[in-house]
mmCIF file of C-alpha atoms and ligand atoms in Angstrom:
data_model
loop_
_atom_site.group_PDB
_atom_site.id
_atom_site.type_symbol
_atom_site.label_atom_id
_atom_site.label_comp_id
_atom_site.label_asym_id
_atom_site.label_seq_id
_atom_site.Cartn_x
_atom_site.Cartn_y
_atom_site.Cartn_z
ATOM 1 C CA MET N 1 4.763 -29.205 101.491
ATOM 2 C CA LYS N 2 2.968 -32.024 103.212
ATOM 3 C CA LYS N 3 3.628 -32.456 106.901
ATOM 4 C CA ILE N 4 3.823 -35.901 108.374
ATOM 5 C CA ARG N 5 3.767 -36.910 111.981
ATOM 6 C CA THR N 6 6.773 -38.612 113.418
ATOM 7 C CA PRO N 7 5.038 -41.944 114.108
ATOM 8 C CA LEU N 8 4.784 -42.324 110.344
ATOM 9 C CA LEU N 9 8.474 -41.642 109.990
ATOM 10 C CA LEU N 10 9.120 -44.053 112.821
ATOM 11 C CA SER N 11 7.086 -46.755 111.178
ATOM 12 C CA LEU N 12 9.037 -46.080 108.010
ATOM 13 C CA ILE N 13 12.378 -46.387 109.709
ATOM 14 C CA LEU N 14 11.141 -49.474 111.505
ATOM 15 C CA GLY N 15 10.410 -50.909 108.139
ATOM 16 C CA ILE N 16 7.270 -50.701 106.095
ATOM 17 C CA SER N 17 7.672 -53.132 103.227
ATOM 18 C CA CYS N 18 8.180 -51.068 100.151
ATOM 19 C CA PHE N 19 10.032 -50.459 96.938
ATOM 20 C CA SER N 20 12.700 -48.563 95.129
ATOM 21 C CA LEU N 21 12.794 -44.913 94.211
ATOM 22 C CA ASP N 22 12.361 -44.274 90.568
ATOM 23 C CA LEU N 23 11.260 -40.781 89.682
ATOM 24 C CA LYS N 24 12.352 -41.183 86.105
ATOM 25 C CA ALA N 25 9.741 -40.471 83.529
ATOM 26 C CA GLN N 26 8.162 -43.523 82.016
ATOM 27 C CA SER N 27 7.655 -41.615 78.853
ATOM 28 C CA THR N 28 10.348 -41.276 76.284
ATOM 29 C CA GLU N 29 8.739 -38.084 75.010
ATOM 30 C CA ARG N 30 10.747 -35.372 76.666
ATOM 31 C CA ASN N 31 10.155 -32.666 74.111
ATOM 32 C CA GLN N 32 9.487 -29.200 75.368
ATOM 33 C CA SER N 33 6.101 -29.225 73.669
ATOM 34 C CA LEU N 34 3.281 -31.717 74.031
ATOM 35 C CA SER N 35 3.032 -34.284 71.248
ATOM 36 C CA GLU N 36 -0.011 -34.211 69.017
ATOM 37 C CA LYS N 37 -1.335 -37.310 70.777
ATOM 38 C CA GLN N 38 -0.958 -35.587 74.149
ATOM 39 C CA GLN N 39 -2.586 -32.397 72.872
ATOM 40 C CA THR N 40 -5.614 -34.195 71.477
ATOM 41 C CA LEU N 41 -6.078 -36.299 74.610
ATOM 42 C CA ILE N 42 -6.792 -33.223 76.754
ATOM 43 C CA PRO N 43 -10.100 -32.157 75.101
ATOM 44 C CA ILE N 44 -11.252 -35.800 74.949
ATOM 45 C CA VAL N 45 -10.900 -36.085 78.702
ATOM 46 C CA ALA N 46 -12.224 -32.602 79.462
ATOM 47 C CA TYR N 47 -15.399 -33.060 77.404
ATOM 48 C CA THR N 48 -15.959 -36.523 78.885
ATOM 49 C CA ALA N 49 -15.520 -35.145 82.402
ATOM 50 C CA ILE N 50 -18.123 -32.400 81.937
ATOM 51 C CA GLY N 51 -20.453 -34.580 79.866
ATOM 52 C CA ASP N 52 -20.270 -32.437 76.702
ATOM 53 C CA LEU N 53 -20.856 -35.350 74.364
ATOM 54 C CA GLN N 54 -21.478 -33.175 71.332
ATOM 55 C CA ASN N 55 -18.004 -31.670 71.438
ATOM 56 C CA LEU N 56 -16.547 -35.004 72.515
ATOM 57 C CA LYS N 57 -17.202 -36.541 69.091
ATOM 58 C CA PRO N 58 -14.913 -34.237 67.047
ATOM 59 C CA ALA N 59 -12.377 -34.373 69.880
ATOM 60 C CA LEU N 60 -12.319 -38.178 69.613
ATOM 61 C CA ASN N 61 -11.902 -37.974 65.847
ATOM 62 C CA ASN N 62 -8.948 -35.602 66.300
ATOM 63 C CA GLY N 63 -7.322 -37.947 68.815
ATOM 64 C CA LEU N 64 -7.683 -40.993 66.594
ATOM 65 C CA ASP N 65 -6.396 -39.020 63.600
ATOM 66 C CA ALA N 66 -3.388 -37.951 65.692
ATOM 67 C CA GLY N 67 -2.549 -41.614 66.355
ATOM 68 C CA LEU N 68 -4.043 -42.352 69.759
ATOM 69 C CA THR N 69 -4.973 -46.029 69.782
ATOM 70 C CA ILE N 70 -8.452 -47.232 70.668
ATOM 71 C CA ASN N 71 -7.093 -48.840 73.834
ATOM 72 C CA GLU N 72 -5.251 -45.686 74.904
ATOM 73 C CA ILE N 73 -8.423 -43.602 74.674
ATOM 74 C CA LYS N 74 -10.436 -46.347 76.347
ATOM 75 C CA GLU N 75 -7.941 -46.443 79.213
ATOM 76 C CA SER N 76 -8.064 -42.681 79.740
ATOM 77 C CA MET N 77 -11.851 -42.915 79.927
ATOM 78 C CA VAL N 78 -11.554 -45.719 82.472
ATOM 79 C CA HIS N 79 -8.956 -43.794 84.474
ATOM 80 C CA LEU N 80 -11.053 -40.651 84.641
ATOM 81 C CA TYR N 81 -13.936 -42.341 86.419
ATOM 82 C CA ALA N 82 -11.820 -42.218 89.574
ATOM 83 C CA TYR N 83 -12.139 -38.437 89.376
ATOM 84 C CA ALA N 84 -15.417 -37.748 87.570
ATOM 85 C CA GLY N 85 -17.461 -40.873 88.370
ATOM 86 C CA PHE N 86 -18.821 -43.868 86.457
ATOM 87 C CA PRO N 87 -21.690 -41.958 84.762
ATOM 88 C CA ARG N 88 -19.320 -39.586 82.934
ATOM 89 C CA SER N 89 -16.965 -42.422 81.980
ATOM 90 C CA ILE N 90 -19.732 -44.644 80.690
ATOM 91 C CA ARG N 91 -21.319 -41.874 78.631
ATOM 92 C CA GLY N 92 -17.879 -41.112 77.226
ATOM 93 C CA LEU N 93 -17.303 -44.765 76.333
ATOM 94 C CA ASN N 94 -20.744 -44.958 74.665
ATOM 95 C CA THR N 95 -19.926 -41.874 72.606
ATOM 96 C CA PHE N 96 -16.551 -43.374 71.715
ATOM 97 C CA MET N 97 -18.302 -46.545 70.453
ATOM 98 C CA GLU N 98 -20.537 -44.390 68.225
ATOM 99 C CA VAL N 99 -17.536 -42.534 66.820
ATOM 100 C CA LEU N 100 -15.740 -45.808 66.072
ATOM 101 C CA ASP N 101 -18.844 -47.148 64.286
ATOM 102 C CA GLU N 102 -19.088 -43.980 62.202
ATOM 103 C CA ARG N 103 -15.421 -44.140 61.283
ATOM 104 C CA GLU N 104 -15.711 -47.806 60.349
ATOM 105 C CA ALA N 105 -18.688 -46.986 58.133
ATOM 106 C CA ASP N 106 -16.465 -44.360 56.477
ATOM 107 C CA GLY N 107 -13.853 -47.020 55.848
ATOM 108 C CA ILE N 108 -11.401 -45.774 58.508
ATOM 109 C CA GLN N 109 -9.480 -48.560 60.200
ATOM 110 C CA ASP N 110 -8.320 -47.377 63.659
ATOM 111 C CA GLU N 111 -5.507 -49.070 65.494
ATOM 112 C CA GLU N 112 -6.612 -51.130 68.490
ATOM 113 C CA GLY N 113 -3.199 -50.929 70.211
ATOM 114 C CA PRO N 114 -1.854 -53.132 73.008
ATOM 115 C CA GLU N 115 -4.051 -54.158 75.917
ATOM 116 C CA ALA N 116 -3.030 -54.122 79.577
ATOM 117 C CA SER N 117 -0.553 -56.862 80.541
ATOM 118 C CA PRO N 118 -1.816 -59.256 83.206
ATOM 119 C CA ILE N 119 -0.830 -58.353 86.771
ATOM 120 C CA ASN N 120 1.080 -61.126 88.515
ATOM 121 C CA ASP N 121 1.943 -59.317 91.717
ATOM 122 C CA GLY N 122 0.959 -61.304 94.784
ATOM 123 C CA ARG N 123 1.880 -58.591 97.265
ATOM 124 C CA ASP N 124 -0.696 -56.792 99.355
ATOM 125 C CA LYS N 125 -2.621 -54.408 97.137
ATOM 126 C CA TYR N 126 -2.561 -51.583 99.671
ATOM 127 C CA ASP N 127 1.256 -51.796 99.795
ATOM 128 C CA ARG N 128 1.384 -51.765 96.002
ATOM 129 C CA GLY N 129 -0.727 -48.601 95.935
ATOM 130 C CA VAL N 130 1.584 -47.002 98.492
ATOM 131 C CA GLU N 131 4.511 -48.039 96.311
ATOM 132 C CA THR N 132 2.990 -46.357 93.257
ATOM 133 C CA LEU N 133 2.358 -43.207 95.278
ATOM 134 C CA TYR N 134 5.971 -43.262 96.410
ATOM 135 C CA GLU N 135 7.093 -43.523 92.811
ATOM 136 C CA LEU N 136 4.857 -40.626 91.821
ATOM 137 C CA THR N 137 5.484 -38.284 94.730
ATOM 138 C CA GLY N 138 8.829 -39.316 96.249
ATOM 139 C CA SER N 139 7.063 -39.392 99.625
ATOM 140 C CA ASN N 140 5.719 -42.202 101.725
ATOM 141 C CA TRP N 141 1.941 -42.463 101.982
ATOM 142 C CA GLY N 142 1.591 -45.201 104.584
ATOM 143 C CA LYS N 143 -1.536 -45.582 106.709
ATOM 144 C CA PRO N 144 -2.544 -42.042 107.682
ATOM 145 C CA GLU N 145 -2.569 -40.992 111.331
ATOM 146 C CA SER N 146 -4.580 -37.855 110.728
ATOM 147 C CA GLY N 147 -6.681 -36.125 108.087
ATOM 148 C CA TYR N 148 -9.421 -37.553 105.874
ATOM 149 C CA GLY N 149 -7.763 -40.975 105.561
ATOM 150 C CA ALA N 150 -7.754 -41.479 109.332
ATOM 151 C CA PHE N 151 -11.304 -40.127 109.567
ATOM 152 C CA SER N 152 -12.412 -42.502 106.787
ATOM 153 C CA PRO N 153 -10.020 -45.462 106.462
ATOM 154 C CA ALA N 154 -12.345 -46.916 103.817
ATOM 155 C CA ILE N 155 -11.633 -44.160 101.327
ATOM 156 C CA ASP N 156 -7.912 -44.347 102.082
ATOM 157 C CA THR N 157 -8.024 -48.071 101.268
ATOM 158 C CA PHE N 158 -10.057 -47.607 98.082
ATOM 159 C CA LEU N 159 -7.799 -44.793 96.906
ATOM 160 C CA LYS N 160 -4.603 -46.797 97.386
ATOM 161 C CA GLU N 161 -5.821 -50.271 96.423
ATOM 162 C CA HIS N 162 -8.007 -49.295 93.556
ATOM 163 C CA LEU N 163 -6.771 -46.063 91.984
ATOM 164 C CA PHE N 164 -3.053 -46.412 92.698
ATOM 165 C CA ALA N 165 -2.806 -50.216 92.383
ATOM 166 C CA ASP N 166 -5.603 -51.558 90.122
ATOM 167 C CA LEU N 167 -5.660 -48.641 87.703
ATOM 168 C CA PHE N 168 -2.082 -47.370 87.787
ATOM 169 C CA GLU N 169 -0.617 -50.861 87.350
ATOM 170 C CA ARG N 170 -2.334 -51.207 83.986
ATOM 171 C CA ASP N 171 0.373 -50.532 81.429
ATOM 172 C CA VAL N 172 -1.852 -49.537 78.488
ATOM 173 C CA ILE N 173 -0.911 -45.912 79.028
ATOM 174 C CA SER N 174 2.172 -44.378 80.639
ATOM 175 C CA TYR N 175 2.221 -42.406 83.870
ATOM 176 C CA ASP N 176 2.430 -39.127 81.987
ATOM 177 C CA GLN N 177 -0.669 -40.054 79.951
ATOM 178 C CA ARG N 178 -2.436 -40.903 83.220
ATOM 179 C CA GLN N 179 -1.351 -37.593 84.665
ATOM 180 C CA LEU N 180 -2.504 -35.659 81.606
ATOM 181 C CA THR N 181 -5.830 -37.454 81.954
ATOM 182 C CA THR N 182 -6.045 -36.606 85.652
ATOM 183 C CA ILE N 183 -5.177 -32.911 85.328
ATOM 184 C CA SER N 184 -7.603 -32.637 82.395
ATOM 185 C CA VAL N 185 -10.445 -33.939 84.570
ATOM 186 C CA LEU N 186 -9.467 -31.856 87.580
ATOM 187 C CA SER N 187 -9.220 -28.698 85.464
ATOM 188 C CA SER N 188 -12.753 -29.350 84.254
ATOM 189 C CA LEU N 189 -14.301 -29.633 87.717
ATOM 190 C CA ASP N 190 -15.109 -26.947 90.278
ATOM 191 C CA GLY N 191 -13.615 -26.864 93.749
ATOM 192 C CA VAL N 192 -10.825 -29.436 93.381
ATOM 193 C CA GLU N 193 -7.912 -27.003 93.128
ATOM 194 C CA PRO N 194 -5.845 -28.705 95.888
ATOM 195 C CA MET N 195 -5.982 -31.991 93.962
ATOM 196 C CA LEU N 196 -5.129 -30.215 90.718
ATOM 197 C CA GLY N 197 -2.079 -28.729 92.453
ATOM 198 C CA SER N 198 -0.958 -32.155 93.735
ATOM 199 C CA HIS N 199 -1.360 -33.638 90.282
ATOM 200 C CA PHE N 200 0.537 -30.811 88.571
ATOM 201 C CA ASN N 201 3.372 -31.722 90.954
ATOM 202 C CA ILE N 202 3.103 -35.417 90.111
ATOM 203 C CA SER N 203 3.026 -34.521 86.408
ATOM 204 C CA LEU N 204 6.345 -32.720 86.841
ATOM 205 C CA ASN N 205 7.698 -35.725 88.772
ATOM 206 C CA VAL N 206 6.850 -38.136 85.946
ATOM 207 C CA GLY N 207 8.583 -36.007 83.348
ATOM 208 C CA LEU N 208 6.162 -33.422 82.008
ATOM 209 C CA THR N 209 7.910 -30.048 81.862
ATOM 210 C CA PRO N 210 6.689 -26.640 83.122
ATOM 211 C CA GLY N 211 6.449 -25.591 79.452
ATOM 212 C CA GLN N 212 4.261 -28.589 78.633
ATOM 213 C CA LEU N 213 1.996 -27.848 81.591
ATOM 214 C CA GLN N 214 1.718 -24.258 80.375
ATOM 215 C CA GLU N 215 0.680 -25.607 76.987
ATOM 216 C CA PHE N 216 -1.807 -27.848 78.791
ATOM 217 C CA VAL N 217 -3.388 -24.800 80.460
ATOM 218 C CA SER N 218 -3.736 -23.086 77.066
ATOM 219 C CA ILE N 219 -5.532 -26.146 75.682
ATOM 220 C CA ILE N 220 -7.860 -26.194 78.704
ATOM 221 C CA GLU N 221 -8.632 -22.526 78.092
ATOM 222 C CA SER N 222 -9.385 -23.035 74.405
ATOM 223 C CA THR N 223 -11.450 -26.148 75.198
ATOM 224 C CA LEU N 224 -13.429 -25.072 78.264
ATOM 225 C CA GLY N 225 -13.193 -21.287 78.225
ATOM 226 C CA GLU N 226 -11.345 -18.483 79.956
ATOM 227 C CA GLU N 227 -12.747 -19.062 83.423
ATOM 228 C CA ARG N 228 -11.500 -22.648 83.691
ATOM 229 C CA GLY N 229 -8.253 -21.647 82.031
ATOM 230 C CA ASP N 230 -7.699 -18.937 84.652
ATOM 231 C CA VAL N 231 -8.247 -21.366 87.531
ATOM 232 C CA ALA N 232 -5.795 -23.897 86.065
ATOM 233 C CA GLN N 233 -3.278 -21.115 85.401
ATOM 234 C CA ALA N 234 -3.460 -19.827 88.990
ATOM 235 C CA VAL N 235 -2.949 -23.339 90.403
ATOM 236 C CA LEU N 236 -0.030 -24.022 88.039
ATOM 237 C CA ASN N 237 1.646 -20.706 88.933
ATOM 238 C CA GLN N 238 1.434 -21.578 92.633
ATOM 239 C CA VAL N 239 2.886 -25.059 92.065
ATOM 240 C CA LEU N 240 5.835 -23.740 90.063
ATOM 241 C CA GLU N 241 6.480 -21.023 92.641
ATOM 242 C CA ASN N 242 6.494 -23.574 95.492
ATOM 243 C CA ARG N 243 8.843 -25.894 93.659
ATOM 244 C CA ASN N 244 11.283 -23.032 93.289
ATOM 245 C CA SER N 245 11.103 -21.990 96.934
ATOM 246 C CA GLU N 246 13.913 -22.712 99.370
ATOM 247 C CA HIS N 247 12.515 -26.019 100.560
ATOM 248 C CA TYR N 248 12.128 -27.560 97.165
ATOM 249 C CA ASN N 249 15.026 -27.896 94.807
ATOM 250 C CA MET N 250 13.770 -28.914 91.381
ATOM 251 C CA THR N 251 17.271 -29.517 90.123
ATOM 252 C CA SER N 252 18.133 -31.837 92.994
ATOM 253 C CA ILE N 253 17.913 -35.552 92.380
ATOM 254 C CA LEU N 254 16.735 -35.788 95.960
ATOM 255 C CA PRO N 255 14.001 -33.339 96.943
ATOM 256 C CA GLU N 256 13.907 -32.508 100.618
ATOM 257 C CA GLY N 257 10.757 -34.488 101.152
ATOM 258 C CA ASN N 258 8.449 -33.936 104.080
ATOM 259 C CA GLU N 259 8.746 -31.785 107.149
ATOM 260 C CA VAL N 260 8.686 -33.883 110.273
ATOM 261 C CA THR N 261 6.697 -32.391 113.118
ATOM 262 C CA GLY N 262 6.815 -33.293 116.813
ATOM 263 C CA GLY N 263 7.968 -36.671 118.072
ATOM 264 C CA ASN N 264 11.544 -37.779 117.918
ATOM 265 C CA PHE N 265 13.164 -34.573 116.694
ATOM 266 C CA THR N 266 13.718 -31.102 118.108
ATOM 267 C CA GLY N 267 13.401 -28.218 115.629
ATOM 268 C CA THR N 268 12.720 -28.334 111.902
ATOM 269 C CA VAL N 269 13.740 -31.482 110.078
ATOM 270 C CA TRP N 270 13.027 -32.610 106.508
ATOM 271 C CA VAL N 271 13.074 -36.260 105.509
ATOM 272 C CA ASN N 272 13.016 -37.929 102.133
ATOM 273 C CA MET N 273 13.213 -41.713 102.413
ATOM 274 C CA ILE N 274 15.178 -42.874 99.394
ATOM 275 C CA ILE N 275 15.780 -46.515 100.235
ATOM 276 C CA LEU N 276 12.879 -48.427 101.698
ATOM 277 C CA PRO N 277 13.429 -51.941 102.961
ATOM 278 C CA ASN N 278 11.481 -53.946 100.424
ATOM 279 C CA ASP N 279 14.295 -55.989 99.046
ATOM 280 C CA HIS N 280 16.865 -58.390 100.416
ATOM 281 C CA LEU N 281 19.389 -55.740 101.447
ATOM 282 C CA ASN N 282 17.974 -55.245 104.972
ATOM 283 C CA THR N 283 18.737 -51.573 104.577
ATOM 284 C CA ASN N 284 16.881 -48.293 104.582
ATOM 285 C CA GLY N 285 18.106 -44.842 103.745
ATOM 286 C CA GLY N 286 16.921 -41.272 103.808
ATOM 287 C CA LYS N 287 18.096 -37.814 103.026
ATOM 288 C CA VAL N 288 17.604 -35.813 106.219
ATOM 289 C CA LYS N 289 18.022 -32.058 106.499
ATOM 290 C CA PHE N 290 18.238 -30.413 109.913
ATOM 291 C CA GLU N 291 17.671 -26.653 110.064
ATOM 292 C CA PRO N 292 20.074 -24.802 112.446
ATOM 293 C CA LYS N 293 19.725 -26.095 116.053
ATOM 294 C CA ALA N 294 17.470 -28.975 114.967
ATOM 295 C CA ARG N 295 18.484 -32.457 116.137
ATOM 296 C CA SER N 296 17.257 -35.969 116.727
ATOM 297 C CA TYR N 297 16.394 -37.381 120.150
ATOM 298 C CA TRP N 298 18.866 -39.810 121.654
ATOM 299 C CA HIS N 299 18.452 -43.208 120.004
ATOM 300 C CA THR N 300 20.130 -46.468 119.075
ATOM 301 C CA HIS N 301 20.264 -48.531 115.896
ATOM 302 C CA PRO N 302 20.551 -52.263 116.673
ATOM 303 C CA GLY N 303 22.076 -52.767 113.213
ATOM 304 C CA GLY N 304 24.272 -49.636 113.285
ATOM 305 C CA GLN N 305 24.032 -46.604 111.008
ATOM 306 C CA ILE N 306 26.093 -44.831 108.362
ATOM 307 C CA LEU N 307 25.793 -41.043 108.079
ATOM 308 C CA ILE N 308 27.139 -39.355 104.946
ATOM 309 C CA VAL N 309 27.143 -35.578 105.386
ATOM 310 C CA THR N 310 26.303 -33.956 102.053
ATOM 311 C CA ASP N 311 25.842 -30.330 103.092
ATOM 312 C CA GLY N 312 26.441 -27.899 105.947
ATOM 313 C CA THR N 313 27.812 -28.369 109.448
ATOM 314 C CA GLY N 314 26.341 -30.407 112.267
ATOM 315 C CA TYR N 315 26.991 -32.378 115.425
ATOM 316 C CA HIS N 316 27.123 -36.050 116.253
ATOM 317 C CA GLN N 317 27.526 -37.464 119.728
ATOM 318 C CA ILE N 318 27.816 -40.981 121.078
ATOM 319 C CA GLU N 319 26.794 -41.231 124.743
ATOM 320 C CA GLY N 320 29.735 -40.709 127.081
ATOM 321 C CA LYS N 321 31.892 -39.097 124.396
ATOM 322 C CA PRO N 322 32.282 -35.418 123.433
ATOM 323 C CA ILE N 323 30.239 -33.861 120.633
ATOM 324 C CA GLN N 324 31.897 -34.356 117.269
ATOM 325 C CA ILE N 325 31.579 -31.605 114.636
ATOM 326 C CA ILE N 326 30.605 -33.080 111.269
ATOM 327 C CA ARG N 327 30.844 -31.369 107.884
ATOM 328 C CA GLU N 328 30.057 -31.974 104.226
ATOM 329 C CA GLY N 329 32.043 -34.979 103.079
ATOM 330 C CA ASP N 330 32.287 -36.655 106.493
ATOM 331 C CA VAL N 331 31.223 -40.288 106.781
ATOM 332 C CA ILE N 332 30.298 -41.501 110.263
ATOM 333 C CA LYS N 333 29.953 -45.185 111.036
ATOM 334 C CA VAL N 334 27.843 -45.633 114.127
ATOM 335 C CA PRO N 335 28.368 -49.008 115.834
ATOM 336 C CA PRO N 336 25.349 -51.266 116.395
ATOM 337 C CA GLY N 337 23.629 -50.447 119.697
ATOM 338 C CA ALA N 338 25.566 -47.204 120.354
ATOM 339 C CA LYS N 339 23.251 -44.581 121.889
ATOM 340 C CA HIS N 340 23.708 -41.364 119.918
ATOM 341 C CA TRP N 341 22.127 -38.263 118.413
ATOM 342 C CA HIS N 342 22.806 -36.179 115.319
ATOM 343 C CA GLY N 343 21.692 -32.800 114.072
ATOM 344 C CA ALA N 344 22.593 -29.359 112.792
ATOM 345 C CA SER N 345 25.040 -26.939 114.395
ATOM 346 C CA HIS N 346 23.918 -23.788 116.176
ATOM 347 C CA GLU N 347 24.421 -21.544 113.145
ATOM 348 C CA HIS N 348 24.197 -23.821 110.086
ATOM 349 C CA SER N 349 21.885 -26.423 108.661
ATOM 350 C CA MET N 350 23.210 -29.937 108.071
ATOM 351 C CA THR N 351 22.069 -32.491 105.490
ATOM 352 C CA HIS N 352 23.106 -36.112 105.613
ATOM 353 C CA THR N 353 22.135 -39.337 103.955
ATOM 354 C CA ALA N 354 21.364 -41.734 106.800
ATOM 355 C CA ILE N 355 21.704 -45.393 105.910
ATOM 356 C CA GLY N 356 20.327 -48.048 108.235
ATOM 357 C CA PRO N 357 21.910 -51.441 107.514
ATOM 358 C CA ASN N 358 21.155 -54.821 109.112
ATOM 359 C CA LEU N 359 17.491 -54.008 109.668
ATOM 360 C CA ASP N 360 16.857 -57.660 110.472
ATOM 361 C CA LYS N 361 18.420 -56.812 113.870
ATOM 362 C CA GLY N 362 15.674 -54.225 114.428
ATOM 363 C CA GLY N 363 14.814 -50.639 113.626
ATOM 364 C CA VAL N 364 15.657 -47.477 115.512
ATOM 365 C CA GLU N 365 14.926 -47.346 119.266
ATOM 366 C CA TRP N 366 14.119 -43.840 120.430
ATOM 367 C CA ALA N 367 14.977 -42.397 123.853
ATOM 368 C CA GLU N 368 14.813 -38.959 125.483
ATOM 369 C CA PRO N 369 15.328 -35.580 123.768
ATOM 370 C CA VAL N 370 18.768 -33.993 123.665
ATOM 371 C CA SER N 371 18.456 -31.207 126.244
ATOM 372 C CA ASP N 372 19.597 -27.665 125.456
ATOM 373 C CA GLU N 373 22.320 -28.175 128.068
ATOM 374 C CA GLU N 374 23.614 -31.265 126.280
ATOM 375 C CA TYR N 375 23.327 -29.579 122.895
ATOM 376 C CA ASP N 376 25.227 -26.503 124.128
ATOM 377 C CA SER N 377 27.945 -28.547 125.844
ATOM 378 C CA LEU N 378 30.209 -28.006 122.864
ATOM 379 C CA HIS N 379 30.980 -24.499 124.058
HETATM 380 MN MN1 LIG V 1 20.998 -42.276 114.202
#
């Protein structure tokens, strides 16, 4: 689970311009087993990524025979340069050209397939990359405040603008084909297990099933050998275990999102922003889970707030009034400008969907923490 710092959350609530949540698979192929096209794509990418051009040739023939179009294969080879570099991609494309020439000489007519539609999106490319990442991960990846992206803003920019905007916006292949391409490259390379884990997760988010990923690992093993198969298997096992742990509910339409650390909350709080203010609704929304005793700082919403309690028992207090006990099913309408706090009860967690309307009046204004004395004043 990725941890984010509260300033990021704050900037979110204050209103980064973004998009809508759509974790639905782009693909219509929801079979439990990989299609023949998907199966044959994996060795094509793996051999390209390691530069095994001799084995790449029959792999390309298999893919074309299975119905992959020329443009689909071309796009996977373009996509993989983001992970394996231009030299591997270019050698792969050269080999692909040879294979196509040979097939043409044999009288085989391969389908070209559709090309990428033109992009007519005038919005900032960085924001578009962040939007794609949100679609893929269900989490916000705004400008980083720590980690490699803060250390090297250049790579953060290139990653978001180029990989997640320029490449991902090309509609020649679907997100699940891109993900199959990505995990095929990452399974072929040494020392990139954390990225392989992230991309197994994204693959599940875009509609590939655990069974299909298991099949993927078997194909990696038969393509690249037992050692690489074992690494991919270990990473996949860890990913599936984490997704089944208490803080990740695979069956939920709204995963718990990111743990918020420090800043404007006391205790352990999970946030998944589900409505980001990119449209004309002037509204944001997030699923927020407070572990027992966790709570927000005192704060006000200039545009008011609606809290819909979906699980557990918690507290809500408007300044000058007694603490109100809130339970699953309760809907609290907080007036604009009312100073308040909300959180879990002493013994139980509390999950609510927090909706921030009228954002044109301003985002949340944070104040001081809720002291233990204030929190305990119920009793
Ligand atoms: Mn509030």
